[in-house]
């Protein structure tokens, strides 16, 4: 699990750099041919990690319900994200890590609701959920690298 956690931390640091390198306007920009933007992808990986790990384990998580509802699968950006919400997403990127690892080490995830993701990956355990989460974050990092090519 330590290698999974290290990969997750590295992924989150890569996402954090988008806040350092792009303005709020650029984070909110949806290029032609895309259905979302940089900031939505960041919110989405936060919401998905919550769904995979906490909801999948029937455990209480660490993100506000409104963030989960706004960025879960099937959503799209409908209005620009405010600076206040961008700041919250930025903090959640990093602040989610240690409590989740602590919850894992404290055996908070005692059961897991087996399921198949929308892309066909079958998850049977919390271990599968952590592995899939890292893969999912890598996919969205790739989407963001494509989006950034269209930002001036």
Short mmCIF file of C-alpha atoms in Angstrom, two decimals:
data_model
loop_
_atom_site.label_atom_id
_atom_site.label_comp_id
_atom_site.label_asym_id
_atom_site.label_seq_id
_atom_site.Cartn_x
_atom_site.Cartn_y
_atom_site.Cartn_z
CA UNK A 1 0.00 0.00 0.00
CA UNK A 2 2.88 2.37 0.62
CA UNK A 3 3.70 2.51 -3.09
CA UNK A 4 0.05 3.21 -3.92
CA UNK A 5 0.00 6.03 -1.40
CA UNK A 6 3.27 7.47 -2.75
CA UNK A 7 1.87 7.41 -6.29
CA UNK A 8 -1.31 9.11 -5.08
CA UNK A 9 0.66 11.87 -3.33
CA UNK A 10 2.74 12.42 -6.47
CA UNK A 11 -0.40 12.62 -8.59
CA UNK A 12 -1.95 15.19 -6.27
CA UNK A 13 1.20 17.33 -6.41
CA UNK A 14 0.95 17.32 -10.22
CA UNK A 15 -2.65 18.56 -9.95
CA UNK A 16 -1.59 21.23 -7.47
CA UNK A 17 0.79 22.72 -10.07
CA UNK A 18 -2.20 23.68 -12.23
CA UNK A 19 -3.21 26.15 -9.50
CA UNK A 20 0.30 27.56 -9.54
CA UNK A 21 0.56 27.89 -13.33
CA UNK A 22 -2.91 29.01 -14.43
CA UNK A 23 -5.23 31.85 -13.52
CA UNK A 24 -8.77 31.24 -12.34
CA UNK A 25 -10.00 32.31 -15.77
CA UNK A 26 -7.71 29.76 -17.43
CA UNK A 27 -8.75 27.03 -14.99
CA UNK A 28 -12.40 27.72 -15.91
CA UNK A 29 -11.83 27.85 -19.69
CA UNK A 30 -13.55 25.12 -21.73
CA UNK A 31 -11.82 24.74 -25.10
CA UNK A 32 -13.87 24.08 -28.20
CA UNK A 33 -14.48 20.36 -28.55
CA UNK A 34 -14.19 19.71 -24.79
CA UNK A 35 -17.02 19.29 -22.30
CA UNK A 36 -15.09 20.37 -19.22
CA UNK A 37 -12.13 22.39 -18.02
CA UNK A 38 -9.05 22.13 -15.81
CA UNK A 39 -10.84 22.98 -12.57
CA UNK A 40 -13.68 20.53 -13.20
CA UNK A 41 -11.15 17.72 -13.65
CA UNK A 42 -9.58 18.63 -10.31
CA UNK A 43 -12.96 18.63 -8.57
CA UNK A 44 -13.83 15.38 -10.30
CA UNK A 45 -10.82 13.45 -9.04
CA UNK A 46 -11.58 14.67 -5.51
CA UNK A 47 -15.21 13.55 -5.81
CA UNK A 48 -14.28 10.23 -7.40
CA UNK A 49 -11.75 9.41 -4.70
CA UNK A 50 -14.49 10.06 -2.14
CA UNK A 51 -16.89 7.79 -4.01
CA UNK A 52 -14.40 4.99 -4.58
CA UNK A 53 -12.93 4.90 -1.08
CA UNK A 54 -15.55 6.24 1.32
CA UNK A 55 -18.90 5.62 -0.30
CA UNK A 56 -17.66 2.25 -1.55
CA UNK A 57 -16.80 1.34 2.05
CA UNK A 58 -19.92 2.87 3.63
CA UNK A 59 -17.68 5.22 5.61
CA UNK A 60 -17.90 8.94 6.33
CA UNK A 61 -15.51 10.92 4.16
CA UNK A 62 -13.77 14.27 4.33
CA UNK A 63 -15.30 16.40 1.57
CA UNK A 64 -18.41 18.61 1.58
CA UNK A 65 -21.50 17.08 -0.03
CA UNK A 66 -21.82 20.04 -2.40
CA UNK A 67 -18.34 19.33 -3.82
CA UNK A 68 -19.18 15.67 -4.31
CA UNK A 69 -22.48 16.49 -5.98
CA UNK A 70 -20.99 19.15 -8.27
CA UNK A 71 -18.07 17.04 -9.54
CA UNK A 72 -19.17 13.41 -9.46
CA UNK A 73 -19.37 11.31 -12.62
CA UNK A 74 -22.00 12.52 -15.03
CA UNK A 75 -21.61 16.20 -14.17
CA UNK A 76 -20.20 19.01 -16.29
CA UNK A 77 -19.25 22.59 -15.47
CA UNK A 78 -22.31 24.81 -15.67
CA UNK A 79 -20.93 28.07 -14.24
CA UNK A 80 -17.40 29.34 -13.66
CA UNK A 81 -15.86 28.26 -10.37
CA UNK A 82 -15.37 31.12 -7.91
CA UNK A 83 -12.03 31.88 -6.29
CA UNK A 84 -13.43 30.66 -2.98
CA UNK A 85 -14.37 27.28 -4.46
CA UNK A 86 -11.04 27.04 -6.31
CA UNK A 87 -9.25 27.63 -2.99
CA UNK A 88 -11.33 24.87 -1.39
CA UNK A 89 -10.50 22.43 -4.20
CA UNK A 90 -6.83 23.33 -3.93
CA UNK A 91 -6.80 22.59 -0.21
CA UNK A 92 -8.81 19.35 -0.61
CA UNK A 93 -6.27 18.03 -3.11
CA UNK A 94 -3.68 17.74 -0.37
CA UNK A 95 -5.76 17.75 2.82
CA UNK A 96 -7.62 14.60 1.74
CA UNK A 97 -4.51 12.44 1.66
CA UNK A 98 -3.40 12.02 5.26
CA UNK A 99 -6.87 11.48 6.77
CA UNK A 100 -7.60 8.85 4.11
CA UNK A 101 -4.32 7.04 4.76
CA UNK A 102 -4.96 7.27 8.50
CA UNK A 103 -8.48 5.87 7.99
CA UNK A 104 -7.01 2.99 5.99
CA UNK A 105 -4.35 2.26 8.63
CA UNK A 106 -6.99 2.45 11.38
CA UNK A 107 -9.08 -0.11 9.46
CA UNK A 108 -12.02 2.23 8.93
CA UNK A 109 -12.76 0.50 5.61
CA UNK A 110 -14.01 -2.84 6.95
CA UNK A 111 -16.25 -3.75 4.03
CA UNK A 112 -16.46 -2.83 0.37
CA UNK A 113 -19.44 -2.72 -1.99
CA UNK A 114 -18.23 -4.71 -4.98
CA UNK A 115 -19.01 -2.97 -8.25
CA UNK A 116 -17.94 -2.41 -11.83
CA UNK A 117 -16.94 1.11 -12.83
CA UNK A 118 -18.47 2.89 -15.83
CA UNK A 119 -15.36 1.97 -17.80
CA UNK A 120 -15.60 -1.72 -16.98
CA UNK A 121 -13.12 -2.14 -14.12
CA UNK A 122 -14.40 -4.56 -11.50
CA UNK A 123 -13.65 -3.47 -7.93
CA UNK A 124 -13.93 -6.07 -5.18
CA UNK A 125 -12.01 -4.50 -2.30
CA UNK A 126 -10.64 -1.32 -0.83
CA UNK A 127 -7.28 -2.27 -2.37
CA UNK A 128 -8.88 -2.37 -5.83
CA UNK A 129 -10.46 1.02 -5.10
CA UNK A 130 -7.12 2.62 -4.26
CA UNK A 131 -5.50 1.13 -7.37
CA UNK A 132 -8.36 2.25 -9.60
CA UNK A 133 -8.28 5.71 -8.01
CA UNK A 134 -4.64 6.16 -9.02
CA UNK A 135 -5.37 4.98 -12.55
CA UNK A 136 -8.39 7.31 -12.76
CA UNK A 137 -6.33 10.28 -11.57
CA UNK A 138 -3.76 9.50 -14.26
CA UNK A 139 -6.47 9.50 -16.93
CA UNK A 140 -7.72 12.90 -15.88
CA UNK A 141 -4.22 14.31 -15.66
CA UNK A 142 -3.88 13.32 -19.31
CA UNK A 143 -7.14 15.08 -20.17
CA UNK A 144 -5.85 18.19 -18.44
CA UNK A 145 -2.60 18.08 -20.39
CA UNK A 146 -4.70 18.10 -23.57
CA UNK A 147 -6.87 20.99 -22.35
CA UNK A 148 -3.88 23.13 -21.40
CA UNK A 149 -2.68 23.12 -25.01
CA UNK A 150 -5.68 25.31 -25.85
CA UNK A 151 -5.17 27.84 -23.07
CA UNK A 152 -3.39 31.05 -24.03
#
